[in-house]
CSV table of C-alpha atoms in Angstrom, one decimal:
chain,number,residue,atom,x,y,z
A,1,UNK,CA,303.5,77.9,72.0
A,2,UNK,CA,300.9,75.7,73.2
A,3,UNK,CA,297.4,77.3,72.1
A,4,UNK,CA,295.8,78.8,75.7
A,5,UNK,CA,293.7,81.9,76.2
A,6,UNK,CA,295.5,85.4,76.2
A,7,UNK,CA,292.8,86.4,78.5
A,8,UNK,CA,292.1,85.0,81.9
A,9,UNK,CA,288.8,83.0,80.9
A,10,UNK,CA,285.7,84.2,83.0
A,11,UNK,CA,282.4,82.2,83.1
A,12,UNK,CA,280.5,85.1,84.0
A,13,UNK,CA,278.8,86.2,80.6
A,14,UNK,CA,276.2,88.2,80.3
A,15,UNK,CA,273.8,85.5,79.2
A,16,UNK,CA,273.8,81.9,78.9
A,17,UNK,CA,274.9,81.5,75.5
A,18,UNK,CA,277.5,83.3,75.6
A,19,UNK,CA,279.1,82.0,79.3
A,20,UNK,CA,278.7,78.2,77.8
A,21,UNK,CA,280.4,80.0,74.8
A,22,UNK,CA,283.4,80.7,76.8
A,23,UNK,CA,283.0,77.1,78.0
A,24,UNK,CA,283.8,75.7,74.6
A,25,UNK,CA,286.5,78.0,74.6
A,26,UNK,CA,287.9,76.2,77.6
A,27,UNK,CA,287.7,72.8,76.4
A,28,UNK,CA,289.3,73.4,73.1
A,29,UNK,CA,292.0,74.5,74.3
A,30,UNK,CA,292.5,72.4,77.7
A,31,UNK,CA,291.2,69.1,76.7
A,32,UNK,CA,294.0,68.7,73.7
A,33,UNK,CA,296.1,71.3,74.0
A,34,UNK,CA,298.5,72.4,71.0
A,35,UNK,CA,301.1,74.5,69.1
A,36,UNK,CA,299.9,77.3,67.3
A,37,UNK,CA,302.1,78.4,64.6
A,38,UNK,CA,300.3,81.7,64.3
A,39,UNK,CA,300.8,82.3,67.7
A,40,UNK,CA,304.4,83.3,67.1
A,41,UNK,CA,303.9,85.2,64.3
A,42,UNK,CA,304.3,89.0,65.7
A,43,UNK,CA,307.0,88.1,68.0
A,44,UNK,CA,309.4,86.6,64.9
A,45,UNK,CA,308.1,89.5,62.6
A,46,UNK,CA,309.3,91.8,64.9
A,47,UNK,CA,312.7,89.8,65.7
A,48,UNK,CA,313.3,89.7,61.8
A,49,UNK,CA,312.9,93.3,61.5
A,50,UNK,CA,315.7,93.5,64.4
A,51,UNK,CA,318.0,91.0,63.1
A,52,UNK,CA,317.5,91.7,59.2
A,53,UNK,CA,320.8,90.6,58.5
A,54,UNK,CA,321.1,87.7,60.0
A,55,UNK,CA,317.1,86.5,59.2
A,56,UNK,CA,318.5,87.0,55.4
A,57,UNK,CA,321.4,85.2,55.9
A,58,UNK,CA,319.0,82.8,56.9
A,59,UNK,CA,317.1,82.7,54.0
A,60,UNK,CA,320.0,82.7,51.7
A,61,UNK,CA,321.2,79.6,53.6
A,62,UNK,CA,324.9,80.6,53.1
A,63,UNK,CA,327.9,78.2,53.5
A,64,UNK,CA,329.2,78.0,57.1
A,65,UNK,CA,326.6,80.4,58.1
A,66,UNK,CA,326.0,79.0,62.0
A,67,UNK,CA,329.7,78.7,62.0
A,68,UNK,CA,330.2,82.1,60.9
A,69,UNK,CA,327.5,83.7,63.2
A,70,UNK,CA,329.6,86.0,65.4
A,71,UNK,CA,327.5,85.9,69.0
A,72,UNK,CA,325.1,83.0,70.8
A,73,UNK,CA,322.5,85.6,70.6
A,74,UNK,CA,322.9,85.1,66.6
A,75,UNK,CA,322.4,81.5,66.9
A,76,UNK,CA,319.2,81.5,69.1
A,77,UNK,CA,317.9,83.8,66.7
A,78,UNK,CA,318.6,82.0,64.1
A,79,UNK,CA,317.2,78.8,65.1
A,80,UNK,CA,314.0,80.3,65.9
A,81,UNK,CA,313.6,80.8,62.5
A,82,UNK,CA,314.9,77.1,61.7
A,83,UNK,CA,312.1,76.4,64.3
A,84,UNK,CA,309.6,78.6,62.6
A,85,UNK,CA,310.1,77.0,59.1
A,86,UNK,CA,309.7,73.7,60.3
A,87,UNK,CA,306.6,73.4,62.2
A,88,UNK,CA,304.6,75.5,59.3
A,89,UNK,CA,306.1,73.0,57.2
A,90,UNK,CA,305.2,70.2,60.0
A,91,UNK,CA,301.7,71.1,59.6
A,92,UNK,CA,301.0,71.6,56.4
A,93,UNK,CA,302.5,67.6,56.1
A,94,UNK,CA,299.6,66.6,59.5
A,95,UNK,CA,297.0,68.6,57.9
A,96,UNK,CA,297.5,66.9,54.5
A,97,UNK,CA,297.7,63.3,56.6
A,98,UNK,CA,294.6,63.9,59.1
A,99,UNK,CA,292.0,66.5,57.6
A,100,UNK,CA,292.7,66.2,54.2
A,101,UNK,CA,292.9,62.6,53.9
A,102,UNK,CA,288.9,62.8,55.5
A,103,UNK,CA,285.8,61.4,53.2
A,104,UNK,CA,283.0,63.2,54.8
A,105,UNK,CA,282.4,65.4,57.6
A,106,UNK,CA,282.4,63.1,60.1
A,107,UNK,CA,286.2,61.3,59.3
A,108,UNK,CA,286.7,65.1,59.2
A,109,UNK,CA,286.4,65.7,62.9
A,110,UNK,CA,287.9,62.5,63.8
A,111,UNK,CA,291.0,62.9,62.2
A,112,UNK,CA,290.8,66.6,63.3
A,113,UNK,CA,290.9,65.6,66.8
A,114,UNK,CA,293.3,62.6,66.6
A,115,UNK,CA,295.3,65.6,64.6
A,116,UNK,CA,295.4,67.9,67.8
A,117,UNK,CA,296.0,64.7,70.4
A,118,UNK,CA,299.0,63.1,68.6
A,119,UNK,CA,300.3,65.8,66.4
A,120,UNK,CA,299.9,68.8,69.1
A,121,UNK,CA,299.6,71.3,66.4
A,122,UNK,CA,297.1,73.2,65.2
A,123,UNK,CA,295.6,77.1,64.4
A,124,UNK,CA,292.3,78.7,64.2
A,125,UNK,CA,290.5,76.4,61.6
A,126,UNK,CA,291.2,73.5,63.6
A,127,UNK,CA,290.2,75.1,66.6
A,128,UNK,CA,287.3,77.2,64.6
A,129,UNK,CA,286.3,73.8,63.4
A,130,UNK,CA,285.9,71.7,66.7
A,131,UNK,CA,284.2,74.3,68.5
A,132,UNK,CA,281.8,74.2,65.7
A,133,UNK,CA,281.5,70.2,66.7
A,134,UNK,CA,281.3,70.4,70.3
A,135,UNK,CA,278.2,72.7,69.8
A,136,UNK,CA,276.7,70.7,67.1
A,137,UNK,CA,277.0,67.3,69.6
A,138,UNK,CA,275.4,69.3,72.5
A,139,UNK,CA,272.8,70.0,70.3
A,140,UNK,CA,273.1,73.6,68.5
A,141,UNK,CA,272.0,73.0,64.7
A,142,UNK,CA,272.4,75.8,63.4
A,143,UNK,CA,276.5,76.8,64.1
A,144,UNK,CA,279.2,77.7,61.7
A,145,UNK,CA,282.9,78.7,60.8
A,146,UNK,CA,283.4,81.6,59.0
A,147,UNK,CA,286.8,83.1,58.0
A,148,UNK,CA,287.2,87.1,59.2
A,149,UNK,CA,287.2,89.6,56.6
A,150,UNK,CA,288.5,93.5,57.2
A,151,UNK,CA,287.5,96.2,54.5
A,152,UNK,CA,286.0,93.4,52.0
A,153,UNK,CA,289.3,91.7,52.2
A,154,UNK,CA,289.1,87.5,53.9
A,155,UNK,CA,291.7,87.6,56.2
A,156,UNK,CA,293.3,84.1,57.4
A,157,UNK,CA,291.6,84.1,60.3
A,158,UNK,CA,288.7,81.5,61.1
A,159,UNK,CA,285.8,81.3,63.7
A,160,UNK,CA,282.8,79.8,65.0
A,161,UNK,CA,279.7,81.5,65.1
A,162,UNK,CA,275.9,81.0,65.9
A,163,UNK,CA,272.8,83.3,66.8
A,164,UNK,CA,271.9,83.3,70.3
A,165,UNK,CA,268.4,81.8,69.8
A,166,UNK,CA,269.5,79.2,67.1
A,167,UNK,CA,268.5,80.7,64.4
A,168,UNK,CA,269.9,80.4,60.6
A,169,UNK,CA,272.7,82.6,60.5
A,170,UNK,CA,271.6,83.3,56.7
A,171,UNK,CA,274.6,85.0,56.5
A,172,UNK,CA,273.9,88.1,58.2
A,173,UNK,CA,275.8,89.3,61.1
A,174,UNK,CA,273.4,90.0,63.9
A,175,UNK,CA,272.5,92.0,67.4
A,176,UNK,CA,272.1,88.2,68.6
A,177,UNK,CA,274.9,86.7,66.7
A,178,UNK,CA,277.8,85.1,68.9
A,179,UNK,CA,281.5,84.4,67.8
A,180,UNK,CA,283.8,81.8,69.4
A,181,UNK,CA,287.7,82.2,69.3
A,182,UNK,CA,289.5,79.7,71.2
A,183,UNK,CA,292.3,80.3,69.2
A,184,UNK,CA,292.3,84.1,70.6
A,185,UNK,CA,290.5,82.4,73.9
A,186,UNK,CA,287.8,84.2,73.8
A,187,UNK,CA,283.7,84.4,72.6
A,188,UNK,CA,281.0,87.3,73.1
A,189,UNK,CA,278.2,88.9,70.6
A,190,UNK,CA,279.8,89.8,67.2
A,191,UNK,CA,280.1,93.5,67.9
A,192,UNK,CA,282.0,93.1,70.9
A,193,UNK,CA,284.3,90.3,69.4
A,194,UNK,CA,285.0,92.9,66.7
A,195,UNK,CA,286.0,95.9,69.0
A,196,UNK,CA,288.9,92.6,70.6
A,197,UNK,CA,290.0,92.0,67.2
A,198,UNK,CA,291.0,95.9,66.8
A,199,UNK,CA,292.1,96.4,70.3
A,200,UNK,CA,293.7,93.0,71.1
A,201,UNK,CA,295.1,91.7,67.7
A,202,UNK,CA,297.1,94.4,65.7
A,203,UNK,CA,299.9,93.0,65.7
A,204,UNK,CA,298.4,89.3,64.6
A,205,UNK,CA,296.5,90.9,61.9
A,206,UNK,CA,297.9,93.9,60.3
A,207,UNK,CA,295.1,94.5,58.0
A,208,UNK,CA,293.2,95.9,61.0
A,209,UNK,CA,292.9,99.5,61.9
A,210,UNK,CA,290.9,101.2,64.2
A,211,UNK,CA,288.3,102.6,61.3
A,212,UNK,CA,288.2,99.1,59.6
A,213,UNK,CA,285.2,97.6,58.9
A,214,UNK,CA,285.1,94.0,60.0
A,215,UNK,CA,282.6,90.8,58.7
A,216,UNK,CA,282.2,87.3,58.9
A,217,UNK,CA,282.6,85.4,54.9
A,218,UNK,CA,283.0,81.9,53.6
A,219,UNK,CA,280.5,80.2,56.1
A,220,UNK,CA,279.8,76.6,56.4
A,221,UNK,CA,278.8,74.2,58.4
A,222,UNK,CA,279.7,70.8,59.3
A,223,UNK,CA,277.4,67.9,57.3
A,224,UNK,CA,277.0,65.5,60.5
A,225,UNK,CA,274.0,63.2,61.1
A,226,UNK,CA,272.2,62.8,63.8
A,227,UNK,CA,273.7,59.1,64.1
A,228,UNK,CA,276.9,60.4,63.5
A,229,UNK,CA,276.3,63.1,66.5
A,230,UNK,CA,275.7,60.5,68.5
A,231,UNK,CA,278.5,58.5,67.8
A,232,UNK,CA,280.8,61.4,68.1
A,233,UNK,CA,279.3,62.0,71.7
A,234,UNK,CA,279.7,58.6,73.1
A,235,UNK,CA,283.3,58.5,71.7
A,236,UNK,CA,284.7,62.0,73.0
A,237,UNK,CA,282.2,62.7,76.1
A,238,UNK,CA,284.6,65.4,77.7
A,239,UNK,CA,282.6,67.6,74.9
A,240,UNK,CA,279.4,66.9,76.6
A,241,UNK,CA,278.6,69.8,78.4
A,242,UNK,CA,278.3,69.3,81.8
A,243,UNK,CA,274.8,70.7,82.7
A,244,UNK,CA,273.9,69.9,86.6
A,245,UNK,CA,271.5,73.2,86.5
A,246,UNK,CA,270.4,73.9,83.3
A,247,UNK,CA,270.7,72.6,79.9
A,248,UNK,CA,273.5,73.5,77.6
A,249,UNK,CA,273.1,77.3,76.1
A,250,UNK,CA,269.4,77.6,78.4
């Protein structure tokens, strides 16, 4: 599935940071668009649960066993979880080749986006990890990705995240803190983003309940220069936010 917002993307936030925000959002996903493995991931649970014995036939990889399958139904199903199989396999191989293979921070986001452009595939740290970029190159210091946690327990989930008025984040979740998901295609203050997670992605993250307590761990943020900054901006300028009106996040 190529990564786009569940939700119809309004511009119309409450405050500036959090409508340019929803902006980054935007370009994330629209600029080089991609497969989301994750994305799939309640659908096939659920058609596993359906078809158990044909997903275990699957697994068992038996002799004959398209050959054997007794409806066309059965082979769809089946190579759906073929397909499955293959592009988590596909890109754990790019990540390895593009991220991975990076020096520093700045070969990091390079590769990252020549990852998304030529490979088409990538989840919520890729996505967590270039919206943390395109704030950083319009000028946001002090932005992060963090990894979701549920009832002290890191989920694999990541995000972006920065206080309204720039602030350290210090790693305390705040009234003025702000999360990014394009991978969920969405952003708002931390509270808010907290009550989508419980209402919106139950069946992505089945940790989640309705009385769990969620946080923000493991957070970092990118090591780029202010040379490298601008080098990064002359290079991919469709991450340069378009201010006619008013500066970026103003």
């Amino acid at each position: 599935m190529i990564n786009t917002p569940k939700e119809n993307l309004s511009f119309n936030g409450r405050c500036a940071q959090v409508k340019d925000a929803q902006w980054v959002c935007h370009i994330v996903n629209s600029i080089y668009p991609h497969i989301s493995t994750t994305r799939f991931s309640p659908q096939l649970y659920t058609l596993k649960l359906k078809n158990a014995e044909v997903y275990n036939r699957y697994l068992l990889k038996e002799p004959f066993f398209i050959a054997d399958l007794k409806s066309l139904k059965e082979l769809l199903i089946a190579s759906l979880f073929d397909w499955q199989q293959k592009m988590v396999e596909k890109i754990t191989k790019v990540r390895k080749v593009w991220i991975a293979a990076a020096k520093n921070d700045y070969g990091r986001i390079n590769n990252l986006i020549s990852q998304l452009k030529y490979e088409k595939l990538g989840n919520c740290g890729e996505d967590a990890m270039l919206a943390q970029a395109i704030l950083k190159i319009n000028g946001i210091d002090n932005v992060y990705t963090a990894a979701l946690k549920v009832n002290d327990t890191e989920i694999d989930h990541s995000v972006c995240v920065f206080n309204r008025d720039g602030s350290p984040l210090n790693r305390k979740i705040s009234k003025k803190t702000i999360i990014i998901d394009p991978w969920l295609g969405t952003a708002d203050f931390a509270s808010n983003m907290f009550l989508k997670y419980k209402n919106l992605c139950k069946n992505y993250f089945f940790k989640i309940k309705d009385d769990s307590r969620l946080e923000l761990s493991n957070i970092k943020s990118l090591n780029l220069s202010g040379e490298e900054l601008l080098l990064l901006s002359l290079k991919y300028d469709e991450f340069i936010f378009p201010g006619i009106k008013r500066e970026f996040m103003k």
